[in-house]
mmCIF file of C-alpha atoms and ligand atoms in Angstrom:
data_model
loop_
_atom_site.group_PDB
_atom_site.id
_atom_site.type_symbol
_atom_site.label_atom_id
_atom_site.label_comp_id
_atom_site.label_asym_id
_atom_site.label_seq_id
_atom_site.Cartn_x
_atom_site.Cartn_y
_atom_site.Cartn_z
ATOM 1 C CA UNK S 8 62.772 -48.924 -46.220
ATOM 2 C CA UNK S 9 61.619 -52.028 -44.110
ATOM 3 C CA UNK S 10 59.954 -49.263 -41.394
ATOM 4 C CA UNK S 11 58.132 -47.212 -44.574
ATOM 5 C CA UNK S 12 56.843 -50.367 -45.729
ATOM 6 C CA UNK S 13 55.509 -51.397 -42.392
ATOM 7 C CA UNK S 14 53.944 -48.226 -41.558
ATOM 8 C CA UNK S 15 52.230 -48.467 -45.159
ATOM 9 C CA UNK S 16 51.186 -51.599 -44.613
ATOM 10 C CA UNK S 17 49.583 -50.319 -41.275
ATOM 11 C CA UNK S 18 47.513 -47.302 -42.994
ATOM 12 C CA UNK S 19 46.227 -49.626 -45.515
ATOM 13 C CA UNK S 20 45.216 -51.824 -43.195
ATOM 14 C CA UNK S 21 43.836 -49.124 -40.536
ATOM 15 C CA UNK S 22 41.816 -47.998 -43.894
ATOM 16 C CA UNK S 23 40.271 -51.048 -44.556
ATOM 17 C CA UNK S 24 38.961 -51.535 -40.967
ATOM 18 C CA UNK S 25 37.609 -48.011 -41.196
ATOM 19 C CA UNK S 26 35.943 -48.882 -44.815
ATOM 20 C CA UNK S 27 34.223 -52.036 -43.560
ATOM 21 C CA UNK S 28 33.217 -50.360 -40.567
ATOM 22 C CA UNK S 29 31.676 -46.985 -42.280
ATOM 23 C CA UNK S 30 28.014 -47.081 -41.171
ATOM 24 C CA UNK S 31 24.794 -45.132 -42.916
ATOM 25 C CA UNK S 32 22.421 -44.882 -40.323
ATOM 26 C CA UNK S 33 18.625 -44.389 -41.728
ATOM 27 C CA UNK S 34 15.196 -43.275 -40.283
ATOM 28 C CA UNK S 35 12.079 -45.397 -39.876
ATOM 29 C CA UNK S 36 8.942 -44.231 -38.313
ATOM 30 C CA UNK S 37 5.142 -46.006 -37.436
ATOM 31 C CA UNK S 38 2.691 -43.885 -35.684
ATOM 32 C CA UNK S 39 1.518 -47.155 -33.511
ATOM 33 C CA UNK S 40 3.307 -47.960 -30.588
ATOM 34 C CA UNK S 41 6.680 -50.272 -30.027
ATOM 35 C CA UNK S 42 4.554 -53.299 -29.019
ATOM 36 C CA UNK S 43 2.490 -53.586 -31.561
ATOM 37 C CA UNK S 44 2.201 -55.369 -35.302
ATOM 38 C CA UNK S 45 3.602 -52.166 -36.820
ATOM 39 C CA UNK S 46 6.962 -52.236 -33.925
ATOM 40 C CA UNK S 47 7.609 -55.684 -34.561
ATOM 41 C CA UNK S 48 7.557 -54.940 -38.335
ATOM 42 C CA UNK S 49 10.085 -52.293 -38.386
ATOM 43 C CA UNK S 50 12.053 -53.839 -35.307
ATOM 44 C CA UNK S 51 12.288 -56.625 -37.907
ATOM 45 C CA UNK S 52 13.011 -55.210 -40.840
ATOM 46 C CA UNK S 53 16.138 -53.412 -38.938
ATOM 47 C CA UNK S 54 17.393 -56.226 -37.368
ATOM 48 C CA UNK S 55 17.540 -57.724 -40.629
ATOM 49 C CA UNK S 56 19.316 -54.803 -43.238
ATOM 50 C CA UNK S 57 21.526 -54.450 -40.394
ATOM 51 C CA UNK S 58 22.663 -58.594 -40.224
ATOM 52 C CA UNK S 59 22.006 -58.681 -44.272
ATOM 53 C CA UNK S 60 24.545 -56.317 -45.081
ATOM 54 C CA UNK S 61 27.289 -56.953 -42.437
ATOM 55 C CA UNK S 62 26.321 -53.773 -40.072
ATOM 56 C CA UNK S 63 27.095 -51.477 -43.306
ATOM 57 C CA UNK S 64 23.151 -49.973 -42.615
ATOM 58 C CA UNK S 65 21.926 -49.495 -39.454
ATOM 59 C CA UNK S 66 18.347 -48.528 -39.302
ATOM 60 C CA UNK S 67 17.004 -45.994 -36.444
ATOM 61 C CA UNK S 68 13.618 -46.625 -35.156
ATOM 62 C CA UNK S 69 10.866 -44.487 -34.152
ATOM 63 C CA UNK S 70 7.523 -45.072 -32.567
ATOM 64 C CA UNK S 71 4.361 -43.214 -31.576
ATOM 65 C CA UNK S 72 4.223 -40.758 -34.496
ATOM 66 C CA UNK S 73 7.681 -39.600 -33.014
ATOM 67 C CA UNK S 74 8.796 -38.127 -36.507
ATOM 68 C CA UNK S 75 4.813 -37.017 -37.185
ATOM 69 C CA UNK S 76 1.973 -38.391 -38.211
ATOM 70 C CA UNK S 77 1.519 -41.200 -41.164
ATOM 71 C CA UNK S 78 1.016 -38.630 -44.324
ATOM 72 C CA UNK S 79 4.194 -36.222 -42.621
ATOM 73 C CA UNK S 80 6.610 -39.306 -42.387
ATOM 74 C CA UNK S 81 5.221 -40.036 -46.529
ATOM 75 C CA UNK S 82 6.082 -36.671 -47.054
ATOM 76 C CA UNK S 83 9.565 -36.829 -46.009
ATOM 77 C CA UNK S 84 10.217 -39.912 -47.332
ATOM 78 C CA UNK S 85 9.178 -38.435 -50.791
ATOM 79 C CA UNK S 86 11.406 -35.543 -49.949
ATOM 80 C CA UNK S 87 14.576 -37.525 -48.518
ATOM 81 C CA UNK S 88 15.081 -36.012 -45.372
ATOM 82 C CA UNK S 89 13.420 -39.216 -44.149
ATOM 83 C CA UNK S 90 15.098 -42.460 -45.292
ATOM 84 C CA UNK S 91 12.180 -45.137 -44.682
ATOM 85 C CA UNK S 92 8.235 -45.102 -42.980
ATOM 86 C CA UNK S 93 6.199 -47.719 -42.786
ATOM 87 C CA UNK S 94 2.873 -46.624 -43.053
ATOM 88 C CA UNK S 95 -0.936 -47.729 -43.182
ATOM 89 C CA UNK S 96 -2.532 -47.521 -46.532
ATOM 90 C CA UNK S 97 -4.512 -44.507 -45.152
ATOM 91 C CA UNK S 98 -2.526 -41.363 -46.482
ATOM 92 C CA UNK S 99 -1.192 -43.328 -49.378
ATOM 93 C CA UNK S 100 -3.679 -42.248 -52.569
ATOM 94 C CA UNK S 101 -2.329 -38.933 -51.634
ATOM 95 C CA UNK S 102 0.978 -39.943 -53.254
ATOM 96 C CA UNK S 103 0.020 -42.709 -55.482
ATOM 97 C CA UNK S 104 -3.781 -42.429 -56.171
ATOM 98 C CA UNK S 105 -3.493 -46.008 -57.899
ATOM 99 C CA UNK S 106 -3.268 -47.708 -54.837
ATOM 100 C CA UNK S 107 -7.339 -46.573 -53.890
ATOM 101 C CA UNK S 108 -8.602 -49.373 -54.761
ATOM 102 C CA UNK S 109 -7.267 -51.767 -52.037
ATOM 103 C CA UNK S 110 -8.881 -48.780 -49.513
ATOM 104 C CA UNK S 111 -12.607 -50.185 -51.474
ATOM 105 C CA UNK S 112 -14.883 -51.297 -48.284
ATOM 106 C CA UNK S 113 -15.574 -55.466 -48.104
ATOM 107 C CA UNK S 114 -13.535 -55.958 -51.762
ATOM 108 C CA UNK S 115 -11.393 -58.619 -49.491
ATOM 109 C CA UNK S 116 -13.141 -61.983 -47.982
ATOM 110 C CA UNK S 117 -10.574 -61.909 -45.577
ATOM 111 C CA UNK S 118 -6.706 -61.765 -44.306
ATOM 112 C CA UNK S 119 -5.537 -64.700 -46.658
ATOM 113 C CA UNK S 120 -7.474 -63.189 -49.957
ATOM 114 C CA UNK S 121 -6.142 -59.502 -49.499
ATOM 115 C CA UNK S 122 -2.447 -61.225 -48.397
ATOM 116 C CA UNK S 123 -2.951 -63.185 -51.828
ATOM 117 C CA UNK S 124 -3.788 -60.150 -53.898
ATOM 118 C CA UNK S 125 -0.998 -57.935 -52.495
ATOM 119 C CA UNK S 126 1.551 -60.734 -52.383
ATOM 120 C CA UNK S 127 0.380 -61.632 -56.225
ATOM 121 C CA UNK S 128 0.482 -59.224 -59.677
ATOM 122 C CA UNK S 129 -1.916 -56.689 -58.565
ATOM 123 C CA UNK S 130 -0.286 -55.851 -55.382
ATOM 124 C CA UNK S 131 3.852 -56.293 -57.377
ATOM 125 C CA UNK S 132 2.233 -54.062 -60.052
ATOM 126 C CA UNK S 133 1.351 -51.239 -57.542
ATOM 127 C CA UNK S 134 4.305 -51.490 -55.783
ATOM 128 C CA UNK S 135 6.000 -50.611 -58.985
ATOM 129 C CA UNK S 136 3.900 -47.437 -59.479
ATOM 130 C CA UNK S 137 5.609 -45.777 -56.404
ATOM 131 C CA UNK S 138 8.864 -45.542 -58.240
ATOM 132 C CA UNK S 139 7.564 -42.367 -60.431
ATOM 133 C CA UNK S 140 6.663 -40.705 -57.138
ATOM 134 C CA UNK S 141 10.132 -40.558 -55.821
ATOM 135 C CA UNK S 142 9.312 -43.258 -53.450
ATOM 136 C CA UNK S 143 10.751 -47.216 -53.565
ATOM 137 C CA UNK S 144 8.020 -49.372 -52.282
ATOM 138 C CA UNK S 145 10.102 -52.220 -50.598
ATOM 139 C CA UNK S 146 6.917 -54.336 -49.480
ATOM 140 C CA UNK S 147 3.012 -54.621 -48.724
ATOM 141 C CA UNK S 148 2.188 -55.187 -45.051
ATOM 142 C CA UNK S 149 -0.709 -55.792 -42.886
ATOM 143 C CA UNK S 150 -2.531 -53.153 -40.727
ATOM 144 C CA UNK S 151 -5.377 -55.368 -40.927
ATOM 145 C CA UNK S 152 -9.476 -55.493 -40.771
ATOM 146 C CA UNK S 153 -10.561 -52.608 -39.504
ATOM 147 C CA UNK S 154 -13.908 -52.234 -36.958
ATOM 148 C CA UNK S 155 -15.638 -49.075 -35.189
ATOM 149 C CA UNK S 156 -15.266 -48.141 -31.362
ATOM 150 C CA UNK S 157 -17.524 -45.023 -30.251
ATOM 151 C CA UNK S 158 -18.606 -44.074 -26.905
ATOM 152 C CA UNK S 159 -22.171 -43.755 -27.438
ATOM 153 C CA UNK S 160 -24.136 -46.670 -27.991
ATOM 154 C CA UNK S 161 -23.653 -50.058 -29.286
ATOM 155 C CA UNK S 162 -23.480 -50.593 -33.635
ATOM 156 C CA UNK S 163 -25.722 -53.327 -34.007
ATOM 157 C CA UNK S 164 -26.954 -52.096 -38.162
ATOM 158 C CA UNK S 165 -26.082 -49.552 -39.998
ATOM 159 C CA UNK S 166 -28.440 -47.375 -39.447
ATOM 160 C CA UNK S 167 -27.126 -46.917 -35.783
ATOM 161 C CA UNK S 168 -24.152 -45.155 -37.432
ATOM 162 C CA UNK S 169 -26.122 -42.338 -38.207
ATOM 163 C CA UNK S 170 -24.931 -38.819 -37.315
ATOM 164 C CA UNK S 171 -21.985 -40.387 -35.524
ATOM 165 C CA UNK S 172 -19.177 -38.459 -34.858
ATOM 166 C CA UNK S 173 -15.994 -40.669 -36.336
ATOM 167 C CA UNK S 174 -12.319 -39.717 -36.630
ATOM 168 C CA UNK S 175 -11.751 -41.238 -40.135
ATOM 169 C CA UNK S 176 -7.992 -41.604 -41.932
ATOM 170 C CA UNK S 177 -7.032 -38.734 -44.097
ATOM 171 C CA UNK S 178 -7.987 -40.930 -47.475
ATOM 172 C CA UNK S 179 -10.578 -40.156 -49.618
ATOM 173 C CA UNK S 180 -12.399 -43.804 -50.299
ATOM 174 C CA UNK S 181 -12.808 -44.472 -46.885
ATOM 175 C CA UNK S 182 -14.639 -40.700 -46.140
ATOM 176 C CA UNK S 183 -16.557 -41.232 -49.009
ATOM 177 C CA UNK S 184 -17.982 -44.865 -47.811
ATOM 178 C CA UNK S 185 -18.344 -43.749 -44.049
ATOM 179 C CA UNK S 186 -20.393 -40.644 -44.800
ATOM 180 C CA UNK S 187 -22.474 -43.050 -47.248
ATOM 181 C CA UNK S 188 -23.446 -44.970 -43.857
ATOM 182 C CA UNK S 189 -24.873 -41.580 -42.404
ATOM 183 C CA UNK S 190 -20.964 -41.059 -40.516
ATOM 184 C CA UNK S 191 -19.939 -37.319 -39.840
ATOM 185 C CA UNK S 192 -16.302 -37.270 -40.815
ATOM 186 C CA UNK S 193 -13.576 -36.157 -39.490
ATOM 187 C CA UNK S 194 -10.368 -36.801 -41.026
ATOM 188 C CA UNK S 195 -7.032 -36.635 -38.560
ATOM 189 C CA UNK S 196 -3.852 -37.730 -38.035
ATOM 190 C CA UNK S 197 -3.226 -40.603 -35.888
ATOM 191 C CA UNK S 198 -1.621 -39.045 -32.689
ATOM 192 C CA UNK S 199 -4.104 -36.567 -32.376
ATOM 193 C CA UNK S 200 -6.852 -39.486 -31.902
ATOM 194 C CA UNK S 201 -6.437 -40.903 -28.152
ATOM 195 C CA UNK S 202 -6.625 -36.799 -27.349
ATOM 196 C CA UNK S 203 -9.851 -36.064 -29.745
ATOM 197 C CA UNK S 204 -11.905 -39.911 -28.582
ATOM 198 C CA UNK S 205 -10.862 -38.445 -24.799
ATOM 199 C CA UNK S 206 -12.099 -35.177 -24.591
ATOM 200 C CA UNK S 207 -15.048 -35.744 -26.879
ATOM 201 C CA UNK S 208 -14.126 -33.957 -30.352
ATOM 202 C CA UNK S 209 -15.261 -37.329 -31.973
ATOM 203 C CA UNK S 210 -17.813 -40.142 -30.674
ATOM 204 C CA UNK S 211 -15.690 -42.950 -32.298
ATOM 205 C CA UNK S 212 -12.868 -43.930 -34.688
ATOM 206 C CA UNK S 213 -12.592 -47.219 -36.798
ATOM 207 C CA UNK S 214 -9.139 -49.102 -36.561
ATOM 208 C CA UNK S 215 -7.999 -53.029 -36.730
ATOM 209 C CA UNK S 216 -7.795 -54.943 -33.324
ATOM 210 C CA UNK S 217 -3.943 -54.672 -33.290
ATOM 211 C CA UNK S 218 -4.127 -50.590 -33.242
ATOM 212 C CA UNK S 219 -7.204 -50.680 -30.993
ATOM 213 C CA UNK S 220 -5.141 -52.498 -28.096
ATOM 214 C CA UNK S 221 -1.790 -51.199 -28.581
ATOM 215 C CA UNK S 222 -3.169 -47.502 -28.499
ATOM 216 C CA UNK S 223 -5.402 -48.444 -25.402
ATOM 217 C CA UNK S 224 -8.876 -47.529 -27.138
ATOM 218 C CA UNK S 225 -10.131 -49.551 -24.519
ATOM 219 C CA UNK S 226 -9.724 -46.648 -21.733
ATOM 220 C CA UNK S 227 -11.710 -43.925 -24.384
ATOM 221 C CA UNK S 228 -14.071 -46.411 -25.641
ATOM 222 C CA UNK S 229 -16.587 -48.630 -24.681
ATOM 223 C CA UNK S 230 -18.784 -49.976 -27.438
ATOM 224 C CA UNK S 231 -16.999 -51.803 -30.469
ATOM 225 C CA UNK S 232 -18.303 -53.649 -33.264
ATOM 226 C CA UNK S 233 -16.238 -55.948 -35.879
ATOM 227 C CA UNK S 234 -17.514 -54.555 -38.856
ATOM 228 C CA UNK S 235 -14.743 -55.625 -40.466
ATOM 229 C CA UNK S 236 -15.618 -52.756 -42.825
ATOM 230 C CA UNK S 237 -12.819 -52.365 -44.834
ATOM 231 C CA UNK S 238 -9.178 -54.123 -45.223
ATOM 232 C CA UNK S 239 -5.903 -51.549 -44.397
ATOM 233 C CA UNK S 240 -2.629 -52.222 -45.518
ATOM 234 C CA UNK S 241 0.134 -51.621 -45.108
ATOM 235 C CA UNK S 242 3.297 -50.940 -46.595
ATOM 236 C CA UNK S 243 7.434 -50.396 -46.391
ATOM 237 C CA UNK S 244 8.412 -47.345 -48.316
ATOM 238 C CA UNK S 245 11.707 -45.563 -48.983
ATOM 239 C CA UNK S 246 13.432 -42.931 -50.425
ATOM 240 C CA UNK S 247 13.616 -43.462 -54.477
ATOM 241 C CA UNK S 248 17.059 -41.639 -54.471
ATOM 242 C CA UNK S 249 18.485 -43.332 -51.225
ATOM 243 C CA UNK S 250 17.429 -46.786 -52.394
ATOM 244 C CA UNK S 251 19.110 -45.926 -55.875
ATOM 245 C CA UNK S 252 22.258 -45.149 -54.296
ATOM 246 C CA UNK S 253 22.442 -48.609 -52.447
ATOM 247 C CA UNK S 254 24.603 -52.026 -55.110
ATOM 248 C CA UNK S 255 22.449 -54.361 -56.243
ATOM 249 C CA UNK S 256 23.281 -56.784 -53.349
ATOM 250 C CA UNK S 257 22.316 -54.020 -50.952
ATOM 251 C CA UNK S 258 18.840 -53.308 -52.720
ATOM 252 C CA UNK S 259 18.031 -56.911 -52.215
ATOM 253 C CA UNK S 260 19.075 -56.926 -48.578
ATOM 254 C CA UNK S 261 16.609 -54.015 -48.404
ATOM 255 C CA UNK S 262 13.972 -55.661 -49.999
ATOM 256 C CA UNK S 263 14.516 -59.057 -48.798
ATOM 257 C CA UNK S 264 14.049 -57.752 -45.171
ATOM 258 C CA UNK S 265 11.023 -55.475 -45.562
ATOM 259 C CA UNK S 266 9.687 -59.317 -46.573
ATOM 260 C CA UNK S 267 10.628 -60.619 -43.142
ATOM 261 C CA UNK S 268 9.091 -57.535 -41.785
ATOM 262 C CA UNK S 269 5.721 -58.393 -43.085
ATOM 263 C CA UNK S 270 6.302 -62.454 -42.323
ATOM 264 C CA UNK S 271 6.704 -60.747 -38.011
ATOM 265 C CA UNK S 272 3.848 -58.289 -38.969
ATOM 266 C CA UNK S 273 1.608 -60.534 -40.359
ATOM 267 C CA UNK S 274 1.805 -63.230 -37.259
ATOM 268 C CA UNK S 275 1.243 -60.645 -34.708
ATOM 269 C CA UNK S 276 -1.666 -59.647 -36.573
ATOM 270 C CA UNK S 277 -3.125 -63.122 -36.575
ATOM 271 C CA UNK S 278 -1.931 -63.248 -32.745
ATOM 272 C CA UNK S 279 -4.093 -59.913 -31.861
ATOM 273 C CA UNK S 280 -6.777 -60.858 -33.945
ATOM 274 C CA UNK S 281 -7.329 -64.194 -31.810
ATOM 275 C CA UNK S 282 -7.180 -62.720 -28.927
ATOM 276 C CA UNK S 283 -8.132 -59.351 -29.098
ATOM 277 C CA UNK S 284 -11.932 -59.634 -28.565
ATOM 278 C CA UNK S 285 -11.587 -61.231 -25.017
ATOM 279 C CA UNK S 286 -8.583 -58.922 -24.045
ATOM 280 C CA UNK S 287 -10.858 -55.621 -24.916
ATOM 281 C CA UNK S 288 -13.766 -57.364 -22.821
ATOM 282 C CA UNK S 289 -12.157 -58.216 -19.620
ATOM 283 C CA UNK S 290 -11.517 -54.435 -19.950
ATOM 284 C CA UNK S 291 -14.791 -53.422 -20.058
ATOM 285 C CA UNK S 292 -15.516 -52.700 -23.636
ATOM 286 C CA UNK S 293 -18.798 -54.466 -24.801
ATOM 287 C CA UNK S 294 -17.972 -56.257 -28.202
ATOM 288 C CA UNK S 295 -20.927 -56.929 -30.595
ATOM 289 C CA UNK S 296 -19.574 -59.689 -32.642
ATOM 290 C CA UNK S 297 -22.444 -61.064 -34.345
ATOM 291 C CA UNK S 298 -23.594 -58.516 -36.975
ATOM 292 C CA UNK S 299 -25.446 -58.794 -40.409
ATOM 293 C CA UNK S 300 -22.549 -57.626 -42.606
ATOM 294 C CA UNK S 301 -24.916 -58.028 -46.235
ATOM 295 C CA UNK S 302 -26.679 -54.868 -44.201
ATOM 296 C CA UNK S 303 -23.648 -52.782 -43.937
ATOM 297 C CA UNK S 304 -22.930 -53.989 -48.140
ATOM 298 C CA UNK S 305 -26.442 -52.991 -49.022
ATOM 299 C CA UNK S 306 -25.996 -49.448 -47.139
ATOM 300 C CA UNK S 307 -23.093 -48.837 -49.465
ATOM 301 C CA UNK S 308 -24.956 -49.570 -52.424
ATOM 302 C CA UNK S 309 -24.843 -45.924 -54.422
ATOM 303 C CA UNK S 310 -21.100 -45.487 -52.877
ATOM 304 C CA UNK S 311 -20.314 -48.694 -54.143
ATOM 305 C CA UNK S 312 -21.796 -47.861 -57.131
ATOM 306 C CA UNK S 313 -19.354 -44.740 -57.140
ATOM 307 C CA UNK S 314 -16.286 -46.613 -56.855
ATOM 308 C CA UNK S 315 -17.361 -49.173 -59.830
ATOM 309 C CA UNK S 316 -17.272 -46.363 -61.794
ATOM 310 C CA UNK S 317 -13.986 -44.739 -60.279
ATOM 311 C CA UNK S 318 -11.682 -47.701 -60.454
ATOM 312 C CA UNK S 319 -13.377 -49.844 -63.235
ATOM 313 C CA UNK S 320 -15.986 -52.415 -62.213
ATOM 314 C CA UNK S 321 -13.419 -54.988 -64.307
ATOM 315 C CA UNK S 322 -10.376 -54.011 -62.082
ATOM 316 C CA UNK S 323 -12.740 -54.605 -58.785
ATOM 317 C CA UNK S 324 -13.777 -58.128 -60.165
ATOM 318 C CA UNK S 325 -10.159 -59.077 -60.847
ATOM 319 C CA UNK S 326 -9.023 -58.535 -57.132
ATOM 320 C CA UNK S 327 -12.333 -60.005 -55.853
ATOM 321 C CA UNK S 328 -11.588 -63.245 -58.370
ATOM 322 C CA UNK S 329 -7.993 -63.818 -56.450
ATOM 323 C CA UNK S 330 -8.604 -67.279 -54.325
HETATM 324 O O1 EAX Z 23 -1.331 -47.215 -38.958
HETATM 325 O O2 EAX Z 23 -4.404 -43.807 -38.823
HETATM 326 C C1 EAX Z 23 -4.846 -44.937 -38.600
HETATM 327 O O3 EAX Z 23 -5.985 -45.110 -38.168
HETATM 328 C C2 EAX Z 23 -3.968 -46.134 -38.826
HETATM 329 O O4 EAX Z 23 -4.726 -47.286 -38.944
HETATM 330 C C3 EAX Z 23 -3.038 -46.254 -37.644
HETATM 331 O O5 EAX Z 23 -2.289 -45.128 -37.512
HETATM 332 C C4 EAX Z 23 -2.115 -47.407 -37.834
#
């Protein structure tokens, strides 16, 4: 009796160790590099789910378009066999054409108005419109301001963008501003773009500071101008299903650590931004930092015109009126 009672007391306990030890392990993919504002965002964000829920979730990481490029890793999010990506804003009208508008060139004044707008209503409210696309949008992030690198010749106005061959994102606003400034287009995923700036396929590509360094630009590219063009987000996104399945406690961990993910992603923006400009130059790449942006507006005038019309010139003015 005494023995049956001890070896039932030792099953029970052996199944409790196993229950608080069962793990879910889940995906997470960027298609920049390790070292980089995107690595230290989803380095981040795992270290935390796996700390806020007592090692319950362990999240995998993958770098360099690993698991495919940024609209591949969507996709499989959307389908499930993909937990988590964390993504620029470039494939995401694809999946939630709402979110456009934020892709609108010089709508933000800079870092601290489009962190305002995301971080306020308008950006909350868009998360929430990922939910009916099978996706849970945990947080907005920061890819950042984005300028142009080509190998030909040095953008001083706009008109020196002319018949320029640029590697754009696969999203629809930005193709439809860059061929307004005279830019031949060519849309393509991420890890194809070191390859197509190297052998010559495209003249340039247009990218924030942190993805220009981290990818090493600098060795395909020698002329770059901060254009400052347009402002790229970013964001955490997840499974609708998989994120359903988690308690409440859990969803918050989730959530609550895709927020410190953008706090790490954020700084090492701001880090790369400071520094970038003289990095890229001691390697050779001739920076033209002093440009007439109301030029590059005015060429944009009939696009812009376009996009007042697409997303409502009201809408526009509301994220432009965010201080
Ligand atoms: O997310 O595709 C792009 O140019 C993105 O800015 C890059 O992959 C970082």
């Amino acid at each position: 009796m005494q023995l049956t009672r001890i070896a039932a007391g030792l099953v029970l306990g052996l199944g409790m160790a196993c229950a608080a030890m069962a793990q879910t392990t889940m995906k997470i993919s960027i298609s920049t590099a390790q070292n980089s504002h995107q690595g230290i965002a989803i380095d981040t964000f795992a270290k935390e789910v796996e700390k806020r829920t007592s090692g319950r979730y362990k999240v995998q990481t993958f770098y360099n378009g690993a698991l495919g490029g940024e609209r591949e890793s969507i996709e499989a999010v959307q389908l499930g066999t993909q937990e988590l990506a964390f993504s620029s804003s470039g494939p995401i009208p694809n999946f939630v054409p709402e979110t456009k508008i934020l892709d609108v060139p010089f709508l933000f004044r800079d870092k601290a108005h489009a962190r305002a707008v995301l971080d306020g209503p308008i950006g909350q409210d868009l998360l929430a419109k990922f939910d009916a696309k099978g996706f849970k949008a945990l947080a907005w992030a920061e890819n950042g301001f984005r300028h142009m690198t080509n190998s030909k010749r040095d953008i001083k106005a706009p008109e020196d963008l002319k018949g320029l061959k640029m590697r754009t994102m696969e999203n629809p606003v930005h193709i439809a501003a860059y061929k307004g400034f005279g830019i031949i287009t060519t849309p393509m995923a991420f890890p194809e773009v070191f390859t197509a700036l190297q052998q010559g396929t495209v003249d340039g590509q247009e990218n924030p500071l942190s993805v220009i360094i981290s990818a090493k630009f600098d060795q395909v590219q020698k002329h770059l101008s901060l254009t400052g063009h347009v402002y790229s987000p970013a964001i955490f996104v997840m499974n609708k299903a998989s994120f359903d399945k988690l308690s409440a406690a859990d969803k918050q961990a989730f959530v609550d650590a895709a927020k410190e993910g953008t706090k790490a992603n954020r700084a090492r923006v701001d880090e790369d931004d400071a520094k970038g400009v003289a990095d890229l130059r001691a390697k050779g790449v001739t920076v033209i930092d002093s440009l007439d942006k109301t030029k590059f507006v005015n060429a944009l005038t009939t696009v812009n015109a376009q996009f007042e019309k697409d997303f409502g010139k009201a809408n526009l003015d509301k994220i432009r009126a965010v201080q």
